[in-house]
Tab-separated table of C-alpha atoms in Angstrom:
chain	number	residue	atom	x	y	z
A	18	UNK	CA	78.221	64.645	69.843
A	19	UNK	CA	81.613	64.601	71.437
A	20	UNK	CA	82.651	67.534	72.956
A	21	UNK	CA	86.873	68.386	72.490
A	22	UNK	CA	88.319	69.722	75.377
A	23	UNK	CA	89.929	73.010	75.110
A	24	UNK	CA	93.678	74.121	76.156
A	25	UNK	CA	92.584	77.335	78.209
A	26	UNK	CA	95.197	80.017	79.940
A	27	UNK	CA	93.662	82.544	82.654
A	28	UNK	CA	95.719	85.614	83.357
A	29	UNK	CA	94.561	87.404	86.412
A	30	UNK	CA	95.911	88.721	90.004
A	31	UNK	CA	93.233	87.827	92.156
A	32	UNK	CA	92.229	83.973	92.491
A	33	UNK	CA	90.748	81.698	95.447
A	34	UNK	CA	91.107	81.958	98.501
A	35	UNK	CA	90.675	85.395	98.510
A	36	UNK	CA	87.169	85.359	99.548
A	37	UNK	CA	85.354	88.527	98.048
A	38	UNK	CA	85.784	90.380	95.100
A	39	UNK	CA	87.215	89.268	91.789
A	40	UNK	CA	88.923	86.146	93.161
A	41	UNK	CA	86.414	83.712	93.586
A	42	UNK	CA	84.653	84.577	90.168
A	43	UNK	CA	87.843	83.853	88.323
A	44	UNK	CA	88.174	80.766	90.383
A	45	UNK	CA	84.513	79.738	89.436
A	46	UNK	CA	85.259	80.049	86.132
A	47	UNK	CA	88.470	78.022	85.885
A	48	UNK	CA	86.977	75.358	88.065
A	49	UNK	CA	83.889	75.290	85.742
A	50	UNK	CA	85.873	74.927	82.647
A	51	UNK	CA	87.929	72.268	84.047
A	52	UNK	CA	85.090	70.059	85.097
A	53	UNK	CA	84.021	70.127	81.753
A	54	UNK	CA	86.829	68.051	80.581
A	55	UNK	CA	89.126	71.180	79.713
A	56	UNK	CA	92.623	71.815	81.028
A	57	UNK	CA	93.184	74.978	82.456
A	58	UNK	CA	96.244	76.897	84.071
A	59	UNK	CA	95.595	79.595	85.524
A	60	UNK	CA	98.206	82.735	86.432
A	61	UNK	CA	97.849	84.837	89.332
A	62	UNK	CA	98.872	86.820	92.192
A	63	UNK	CA	99.462	85.432	95.673
A	64	UNK	CA	96.239	86.070	98.142
A	65	UNK	CA	95.792	89.269	99.458
A	66	UNK	CA	92.703	90.721	98.488
A	67	UNK	CA	90.829	93.152	100.238
A	68	UNK	CA	93.507	93.414	103.453
A	69	UNK	CA	96.079	94.121	100.966
A	70	UNK	CA	98.479	91.729	103.063
A	71	UNK	CA	99.446	88.208	101.309
A	72	UNK	CA	98.341	85.530	103.856
A	73	UNK	CA	100.927	83.762	105.638
A	74	UNK	CA	100.378	80.218	104.448
A	75	UNK	CA	100.754	81.666	100.619
A	76	UNK	CA	104.182	83.935	101.415
A	77	UNK	CA	107.300	82.818	99.321
A	78	UNK	CA	109.591	85.088	97.040
A	79	UNK	CA	109.112	82.278	94.784
A	80	UNK	CA	106.406	81.047	92.157
A	81	UNK	CA	104.597	78.380	93.212
A	82	UNK	CA	102.247	75.853	91.388
A	83	UNK	CA	99.621	73.988	92.558
A	84	UNK	CA	96.716	71.881	91.550
A	85	UNK	CA	93.437	72.867	92.596
A	86	UNK	CA	89.790	71.312	91.700
A	87	UNK	CA	91.499	69.701	88.838
A	88	UNK	CA	92.662	73.757	87.792
A	89	UNK	CA	97.020	74.365	87.425
A	90	UNK	CA	97.393	77.327	89.374
A	91	UNK	CA	100.776	79.170	89.343
A	92	UNK	CA	101.017	82.160	92.230
A	93	UNK	CA	103.226	84.906	91.860
A	94	UNK	CA	104.794	86.825	94.346
A	95	UNK	CA	103.985	90.223	93.517
A	96	UNK	CA	104.607	93.526	95.179
A	97	UNK	CA	101.424	94.078	97.571
A	98	UNK	CA	101.527	97.798	98.924
A	99	UNK	CA	99.859	97.819	102.726
A	100	UNK	CA	98.349	101.280	101.139
A	101	UNK	CA	97.133	100.405	97.779
A	102	UNK	CA	97.225	104.245	95.908
A	103	UNK	CA	98.662	106.136	93.527
A	104	UNK	CA	102.734	105.070	92.634
A	105	UNK	CA	102.362	101.957	95.069
A	106	UNK	CA	99.215	100.700	92.981
A	107	UNK	CA	100.984	100.929	89.438
A	108	UNK	CA	104.058	99.381	91.176
A	109	UNK	CA	101.650	96.365	92.271
A	110	UNK	CA	100.260	96.530	88.839
A	111	UNK	CA	103.590	96.371	87.019
A	112	UNK	CA	105.329	93.714	89.348
A	113	UNK	CA	102.343	90.996	88.340
A	114	UNK	CA	102.712	91.951	84.592
A	115	UNK	CA	106.249	91.750	84.451
A	116	UNK	CA	106.260	88.069	86.594
A	117	UNK	CA	103.205	86.919	84.129
A	118	UNK	CA	105.029	87.136	81.203
A	119	UNK	CA	107.774	85.310	82.602
A	120	UNK	CA	105.157	82.648	83.841
A	121	UNK	CA	103.459	82.786	80.572
A	122	UNK	CA	106.644	81.800	78.435
A	123	UNK	CA	107.390	79.166	81.006
A	124	UNK	CA	103.749	78.102	80.001
A	125	UNK	CA	103.747	77.858	76.550
A	126	UNK	CA	106.734	75.518	76.547
A	127	UNK	CA	104.484	73.291	78.266
A	128	UNK	CA	101.825	73.657	75.494
A	129	UNK	CA	100.443	76.450	73.454
A	130	UNK	CA	96.719	77.100	74.637
A	131	UNK	CA	94.086	77.620	72.402
A	132	UNK	CA	92.668	80.450	73.689
A	133	UNK	CA	94.188	82.955	76.387
A	134	UNK	CA	91.283	85.038	78.731
A	135	UNK	CA	92.735	87.966	80.650
A	136	UNK	CA	91.040	89.599	83.550
A	137	UNK	CA	90.842	93.135	84.158
A	138	UNK	CA	92.080	94.629	85.899
A	139	UNK	CA	94.755	94.901	85.584
A	140	UNK	CA	95.424	96.440	82.034
A	141	UNK	CA	99.040	96.295	82.630
A	142	UNK	CA	98.771	92.406	82.879
A	143	UNK	CA	95.957	92.667	80.025
A	144	UNK	CA	98.990	94.170	77.289
A	145	UNK	CA	101.263	91.244	78.356
A	146	UNK	CA	98.170	88.663	77.864
A	147	UNK	CA	97.757	90.368	74.659
A	148	UNK	CA	101.522	90.383	73.576
A	149	UNK	CA	101.688	86.502	74.301
A	150	UNK	CA	98.898	85.898	72.133
A	151	UNK	CA	100.111	87.893	69.381
A	152	UNK	CA	103.109	86.280	69.411
A	153	UNK	CA	101.793	82.456	69.942
A	154	UNK	CA	98.511	82.979	66.920
A	155	UNK	CA	96.143	82.725	69.281
A	156	UNK	CA	92.874	84.445	70.179
A	157	UNK	CA	92.337	86.598	73.529
A	158	UNK	CA	89.582	87.143	75.371
A	159	UNK	CA	89.634	90.305	77.639
A	160	UNK	CA	86.874	90.105	80.642
A	161	UNK	CA	86.559	93.502	82.334
A	162	UNK	CA	85.735	93.301	86.043
A	163	UNK	CA	86.677	96.999	86.653
A	164	UNK	CA	87.397	99.757	84.805
A	165	UNK	CA	90.614	100.580	86.559
A	166	UNK	CA	91.439	104.080	85.668
A	167	UNK	CA	87.598	105.687	85.485
A	168	UNK	CA	87.670	104.431	88.817
A	169	UNK	CA	90.547	105.707	90.397
A	170	UNK	CA	90.068	108.486	88.687
A	171	UNK	CA	86.474	108.910	90.637
A	172	UNK	CA	88.195	108.029	94.049
A	173	UNK	CA	90.663	110.885	93.378
A	174	UNK	CA	93.972	108.567	93.421
A	175	UNK	CA	95.246	109.837	90.268
A	176	UNK	CA	96.268	113.739	88.921
A	177	UNK	CA	95.088	114.502	85.808
A	178	UNK	CA	98.282	114.339	84.013
A	179	UNK	CA	98.382	110.534	84.882
A	180	UNK	CA	94.702	109.921	84.269
A	181	UNK	CA	95.598	111.186	80.540
A	182	UNK	CA	98.609	108.852	80.320
A	183	UNK	CA	96.999	105.997	81.707
A	184	UNK	CA	93.776	106.292	79.566
A	185	UNK	CA	96.204	106.182	76.371
A	186	UNK	CA	97.549	102.793	77.862
A	187	UNK	CA	94.035	101.582	78.381
A	188	UNK	CA	92.582	102.296	75.128
A	189	UNK	CA	95.220	99.779	73.903
A	190	UNK	CA	94.901	97.299	76.511
A	191	UNK	CA	91.112	97.434	76.090
A	192	UNK	CA	91.062	95.320	73.214
A	193	UNK	CA	90.831	91.396	72.198
A	194	UNK	CA	89.680	88.768	69.393
A	195	UNK	CA	86.920	88.837	71.902
A	196	UNK	CA	85.767	91.314	74.792
A	197	UNK	CA	83.190	90.870	77.649
A	198	UNK	CA	82.274	92.859	81.024
A	199	UNK	CA	79.421	92.052	83.932
A	200	UNK	CA	76.824	94.847	82.653
A	201	UNK	CA	75.016	96.091	79.546
A	202	UNK	CA	76.719	99.674	80.476
A	203	UNK	CA	80.169	98.265	81.070
A	204	UNK	CA	80.062	96.600	77.879
A	205	UNK	CA	78.763	99.847	76.320
A	206	UNK	CA	82.552	101.078	77.706
A	207	UNK	CA	84.184	98.752	75.936
A	208	UNK	CA	82.530	99.754	72.934
A	209	UNK	CA	83.491	103.131	73.490
A	210	UNK	CA	87.240	102.212	74.140
A	211	UNK	CA	87.103	100.636	70.644
A	212	UNK	CA	86.360	97.226	70.488
A	213	UNK	CA	83.561	96.203	67.500
A	214	UNK	CA	80.105	95.828	69.268
A	215	UNK	CA	79.704	92.496	67.580
A	216	UNK	CA	82.562	91.130	69.638
A	217	UNK	CA	81.795	92.295	72.767
A	218	UNK	CA	79.534	90.090	75.018
A	219	UNK	CA	78.030	90.412	78.775
A	220	UNK	CA	79.155	87.771	80.558
A	221	UNK	CA	77.896	88.029	84.292
A	222	UNK	CA	79.328	87.032	87.561
A	223	UNK	CA	76.051	85.251	89.805
A	224	UNK	CA	75.257	83.770	92.746
A	225	UNK	CA	76.501	81.220	94.545
A	226	UNK	CA	74.794	77.679	94.198
A	227	UNK	CA	74.754	77.501	97.858
A	228	UNK	CA	73.143	80.423	98.940
A	229	UNK	CA	69.586	80.343	99.762
A	230	UNK	CA	67.174	81.911	102.066
A	231	UNK	CA	67.759	80.699	105.679
A	232	UNK	CA	64.968	78.627	107.416
A	233	UNK	CA	65.860	79.638	110.871
A	234	UNK	CA	67.974	82.397	112.550
A	235	UNK	CA	71.731	82.415	111.612
A	236	UNK	CA	73.635	80.634	113.492
A	237	UNK	CA	75.923	84.383	113.858
A	238	UNK	CA	72.838	85.772	116.099
A	239	UNK	CA	74.360	83.825	119.155
A	240	UNK	CA	78.303	83.593	117.685
A	241	UNK	CA	78.448	87.344	117.884
A	242	UNK	CA	75.661	87.914	120.785
A	243	UNK	CA	73.331	89.849	118.634
A	244	UNK	CA	69.946	90.152	121.054
A	245	UNK	CA	68.356	93.223	118.739
A	246	UNK	CA	65.753	91.791	116.311
A	247	UNK	CA	66.601	93.788	112.735
A	248	UNK	CA	70.472	93.745	111.661
A	249	UNK	CA	71.592	95.680	108.856
A	250	UNK	CA	74.667	94.063	107.161
A	251	UNK	CA	77.484	95.538	105.010
A	252	UNK	CA	79.554	92.427	103.640
A	253	UNK	CA	82.765	92.888	101.574
A	254	UNK	CA	85.617	95.230	100.989
A	255	UNK	CA	85.871	98.637	102.978
A	256	UNK	CA	87.929	100.746	100.312
A	257	UNK	CA	86.873	104.383	98.813
A	258	UNK	CA	84.961	103.477	95.618
A	259	UNK	CA	81.936	101.711	98.727
A	260	UNK	CA	81.616	104.490	100.348
A	261	UNK	CA	80.369	102.800	103.192
A	262	UNK	CA	80.975	105.964	105.023
A	263	UNK	CA	77.037	106.168	104.412
A	264	UNK	CA	76.752	103.255	106.137
A	265	UNK	CA	78.121	105.410	109.718
A	266	UNK	CA	76.047	108.367	109.179
A	267	UNK	CA	72.771	106.156	108.695
A	268	UNK	CA	74.156	103.993	112.007
A	269	UNK	CA	74.273	107.417	113.808
A	270	UNK	CA	70.697	108.582	112.468
A	271	UNK	CA	69.335	105.538	113.394
A	272	UNK	CA	70.767	105.190	117.017
A	273	UNK	CA	67.933	105.664	118.923
A	274	UNK	CA	66.288	102.703	117.880
A	275	UNK	CA	67.182	99.573	120.202
A	276	UNK	CA	65.778	97.014	117.831
A	277	UNK	CA	68.230	97.660	115.248
A	278	UNK	CA	71.897	96.624	115.003
A	279	UNK	CA	74.324	97.763	111.898
A	280	UNK	CA	76.788	95.264	111.368
A	281	UNK	CA	79.962	95.539	108.807
A	282	UNK	CA	81.839	92.771	108.087
A	283	UNK	CA	84.984	93.116	106.317
A	284	UNK	CA	88.378	94.384	105.445
A	285	UNK	CA	90.147	96.776	103.518
A	286	UNK	CA	92.104	99.962	103.212
A	287	UNK	CA	89.856	101.969	105.148
A	288	UNK	CA	88.489	100.030	107.775
A	289	UNK	CA	90.896	101.735	110.682
A	290	UNK	CA	89.642	105.188	109.816
A	291	UNK	CA	85.968	103.563	109.478
A	292	UNK	CA	86.475	102.064	112.978
A	293	UNK	CA	87.976	105.422	114.405
A	294	UNK	CA	84.368	107.082	113.288
A	295	UNK	CA	81.999	104.646	115.110
A	296	UNK	CA	84.255	105.250	118.089
A	297	UNK	CA	80.950	105.501	120.859
A	298	UNK	CA	78.179	104.007	118.344
A	299	UNK	CA	76.587	100.717	120.303
A	300	UNK	CA	74.788	99.948	117.327
A	301	UNK	CA	77.275	99.047	114.866
A	302	UNK	CA	79.040	95.913	115.289
A	303	UNK	CA	82.670	95.205	113.129
A	304	UNK	CA	83.349	91.844	112.250
A	305	UNK	CA	86.249	89.948	109.993
A	306	UNK	CA	85.736	88.337	106.501
A	307	UNK	CA	83.994	85.012	107.143
A	308	UNK	CA	84.903	81.439	105.374
A	309	UNK	CA	83.424	81.086	102.091
A	310	UNK	CA	81.595	77.987	103.400
A	311	UNK	CA	79.625	79.921	106.077
A	312	UNK	CA	78.055	82.813	103.160
A	313	UNK	CA	74.752	81.512	103.272
A	314	UNK	CA	74.508	82.006	107.072
A	315	UNK	CA	76.246	85.421	107.234
A	316	UNK	CA	74.003	86.347	104.558
A	317	UNK	CA	70.827	84.867	106.359
A	318	UNK	CA	72.075	86.912	109.188
A	319	UNK	CA	70.636	89.890	107.391
A	320	UNK	CA	67.007	91.719	108.088
A	321	UNK	CA	68.062	94.168	105.001
A	322	UNK	CA	71.542	94.302	103.096
A	323	UNK	CA	73.195	97.365	102.333
A	324	UNK	CA	75.552	98.296	99.138
A	325	UNK	CA	76.889	101.835	99.468
A	326	UNK	CA	78.522	103.268	96.578
A	327	UNK	CA	80.243	106.662	95.549
A	328	UNK	CA	78.422	108.703	92.900
A	329	UNK	CA	80.383	107.900	90.183
A	330	UNK	CA	81.259	103.985	90.265
A	331	UNK	CA	77.601	102.995	89.708
A	332	UNK	CA	78.419	102.279	85.817
A	333	UNK	CA	82.107	101.537	86.300
A	334	UNK	CA	81.533	98.218	88.361
A	335	UNK	CA	78.481	96.200	89.205
A	336	UNK	CA	79.381	94.441	92.756
A	337	UNK	CA	80.322	91.093	92.748
A	338	UNK	CA	78.291	90.747	95.880
A	339	UNK	CA	74.964	91.744	94.442
A	340	UNK	CA	74.069	88.610	93.041
A	341	UNK	CA	74.501	86.668	96.921
A	342	UNK	CA	72.111	89.410	97.993
A	343	UNK	CA	69.233	89.005	96.439
A	344	UNK	CA	70.315	85.357	96.711
A	345	UNK	CA	69.671	85.207	100.085
A	346	UNK	CA	66.044	85.980	99.602
A	347	UNK	CA	66.449	89.898	101.560
A	348	UNK	CA	66.023	93.269	100.299
A	349	UNK	CA	68.628	95.301	99.560
A	350	UNK	CA	69.288	99.630	100.142
A	351	UNK	CA	71.717	100.734	97.378
A	352	UNK	CA	72.907	104.168	96.894
A	353	UNK	CA	72.843	104.793	92.761
A	354	UNK	CA	71.938	107.347	90.636
A	355	UNK	CA	68.820	106.737	88.354
A	356	UNK	CA	69.279	105.349	85.365
A	357	UNK	CA	73.013	103.350	86.169
A	358	UNK	CA	73.456	99.547	86.216
A	359	UNK	CA	73.122	99.111	89.437
A	360	UNK	CA	69.874	101.058	90.026
A	361	UNK	CA	68.460	99.011	87.341
A	362	UNK	CA	69.938	95.721	89.015
A	363	UNK	CA	68.211	96.657	92.600
A	364	UNK	CA	65.071	98.229	91.446
A	365	UNK	CA	61.758	96.193	91.954
A	366	UNK	CA	64.224	94.043	94.646
A	367	UNK	CA	64.900	96.687	97.278
A	368	UNK	CA	65.302	100.369	97.191
A	369	UNK	CA	67.925	102.964	96.022
A	370	UNK	CA	68.652	106.402	97.602
A	371	UNK	CA	71.029	108.998	95.776
A	372	UNK	CA	74.681	108.631	96.607
A	373	UNK	CA	76.296	110.002	99.523
A	374	UNK	CA	72.513	111.153	101.113
A	375	UNK	CA	72.763	109.671	104.665
A	376	UNK	CA	69.232	110.814	105.199
A	377	UNK	CA	67.551	108.851	102.257
A	378	UNK	CA	69.738	106.230	102.764
A	379	UNK	CA	68.487	105.677	106.786
A	380	UNK	CA	64.752	106.525	105.774
A	381	UNK	CA	65.309	103.539	103.110
A	382	UNK	CA	66.586	101.246	105.962
A	383	UNK	CA	63.943	102.376	108.473
A	384	UNK	CA	61.289	102.055	105.556
A	385	UNK	CA	62.479	98.248	105.369
A	386	UNK	CA	62.408	97.792	108.922
A	387	UNK	CA	59.235	98.615	110.051
A	388	UNK	CA	56.953	97.447	106.860
A	389	UNK	CA	57.057	93.556	106.999
A	390	UNK	CA	55.095	93.120	104.450
A	391	UNK	CA	56.993	95.601	102.075
A	392	UNK	CA	60.303	93.757	103.449
A	393	UNK	CA	58.984	89.806	102.359
A	394	UNK	CA	57.594	91.020	98.847
A	395	UNK	CA	61.143	92.895	98.061
A	396	UNK	CA	62.902	89.952	99.064
A	397	UNK	CA	61.000	87.790	97.361
A	398	UNK	CA	61.325	89.741	94.049
A	399	UNK	CA	65.173	89.465	94.981
A	400	UNK	CA	65.097	85.783	95.470
A	401	UNK	CA	63.501	85.035	91.951
A	402	UNK	CA	65.472	87.862	90.076
A	403	UNK	CA	68.704	85.848	91.202
A	404	UNK	CA	67.558	82.625	89.723
A	405	UNK	CA	66.790	83.940	86.639
A	406	UNK	CA	69.742	86.863	85.727
A	407	UNK	CA	72.383	85.557	87.895
A	408	UNK	CA	72.275	81.481	87.612
A	409	UNK	CA	75.706	80.182	87.561
A	410	UNK	CA	75.142	77.166	85.970
A	411	UNK	CA	73.495	78.814	82.684
A	412	UNK	CA	76.026	81.998	82.569
A	413	UNK	CA	78.691	79.456	82.670
A	414	UNK	CA	77.539	77.533	80.420
A	415	UNK	CA	76.874	80.015	77.934
A	416	UNK	CA	80.349	81.196	78.401
A	417	UNK	CA	81.870	78.090	77.371
A	418	UNK	CA	79.945	77.741	74.491
A	419	UNK	CA	81.112	81.468	73.421
A	420	UNK	CA	84.484	79.785	74.236
A	421	UNK	CA	84.276	77.255	71.792
A	422	UNK	CA	82.668	79.543	68.962
A	423	UNK	CA	86.043	81.497	69.335
A	424	UNK	CA	87.977	79.233	68.957
A	425	UNK	CA	85.970	77.592	66.068
A	426	UNK	CA	86.018	80.467	64.281
A	427	UNK	CA	90.013	81.685	64.729
A	428	UNK	CA	90.817	78.041	63.835
A	429	UNK	CA	88.464	78.598	60.170
A	430	UNK	CA	90.171	81.560	59.989
A	431	UNK	CA	94.071	80.199	60.339
A	432	UNK	CA	93.232	77.878	58.340
A	433	UNK	CA	91.779	80.212	55.307
A	434	UNK	CA	94.668	81.689	55.854
A	435	UNK	CA	96.855	79.114	55.271
A	436	UNK	CA	95.085	78.132	52.267
A	437	UNK	CA	95.885	81.057	51.051
A	438	UNK	CA	99.367	80.560	51.150
A	439	UNK	CA	99.757	77.084	49.884
A	440	UNK	CA	101.376	76.757	46.264
A	441	UNK	CA	99.195	76.112	43.731
A	442	UNK	CA	96.103	77.419	45.986
A	443	UNK	CA	96.679	81.292	45.338
A	444	UNK	CA	94.663	83.396	43.027
A	445	UNK	CA	97.419	83.410	40.072
A	446	UNK	CA	97.314	79.353	39.879
A	447	UNK	CA	93.223	79.582	39.622
A	448	UNK	CA	93.676	81.699	36.917
A	449	UNK	CA	95.612	79.939	34.940
């Protein structure tokens, strides 16, 4: 059967070459859809996450349009604050929304897409995408990676009055012809925001197909002069929602162990404060984010992966780093309350401890370091879970099928609507 190519527009702040977070996920989605023969156009911001600095080679006061892996990418010169909190964060989102509206109008002049996909965060850009979808009479697929209002409230970035106002805006923005999110609990939140359960779909992130267990020691051992046998690795964003301070506390509690090194590999708004807190600790190594093509070597450095989260974040976002941790065949120590999505995903392939409980977190790390049998058992379970639940080709093939189903339903609905208004085909003519 011949499959008709679709014309798809994706709107979202983040995109490759950002190394972590939403950017690689949106890029993977766009490139896979393009590889299937679809026309894919992306409207995104200049790469700035998680450092909150625009990469030098991408700095420009004008939008730039490039073709990247058969995807037409339009990068917008949005406002990027060095300290992304409160009003500055709102201005960051609003600047992208305004520029995205202009870019969408320009994009529509090159042909109306068959479906528009909006990536949340942010709500502001989702509202813009919803407006344009309505104006050009096209379906909107809303994909939520992060409930930003709930997260901002959980991390103390919003005052109560701001919270009330933004929740009203959020309720209007978090609707689409289809809506999806990355875990069952996050899908439940979309239903609570007023979406029809039948139109809400779980669309997970995925493990990189290039990540697999190493058969030899990671090259980073020699590159970073690591001579201790065990490594507890945190890699990713260093920000408020991670609650990464617990890693430093655990390292201090285990400072007497000369066989264990903590490696924190990442960037973010809280990195400077975290570095200051580790002054005098000789069992913690800080490193910058590494290139995407070296991800497998980096994850293979870990004896144990560390995945801290603050107490109120475990059902607001499911960390995109988790699938790759599991695919590396290493166990995970995570902080999450019982019954949350994160706790359920890690259960059986790692150890889950209560949020903000540094003694329990340190004990879990020590348990896995000292018990090779348990460590290997959980590592094998992690690898199996990544293959079953986080397979990129399966997840994105299902997503494309759902997109095509949405397009077919939309076309059928429009055809039925148009026929109902054709002369001679109305109810009155049938009665005659």
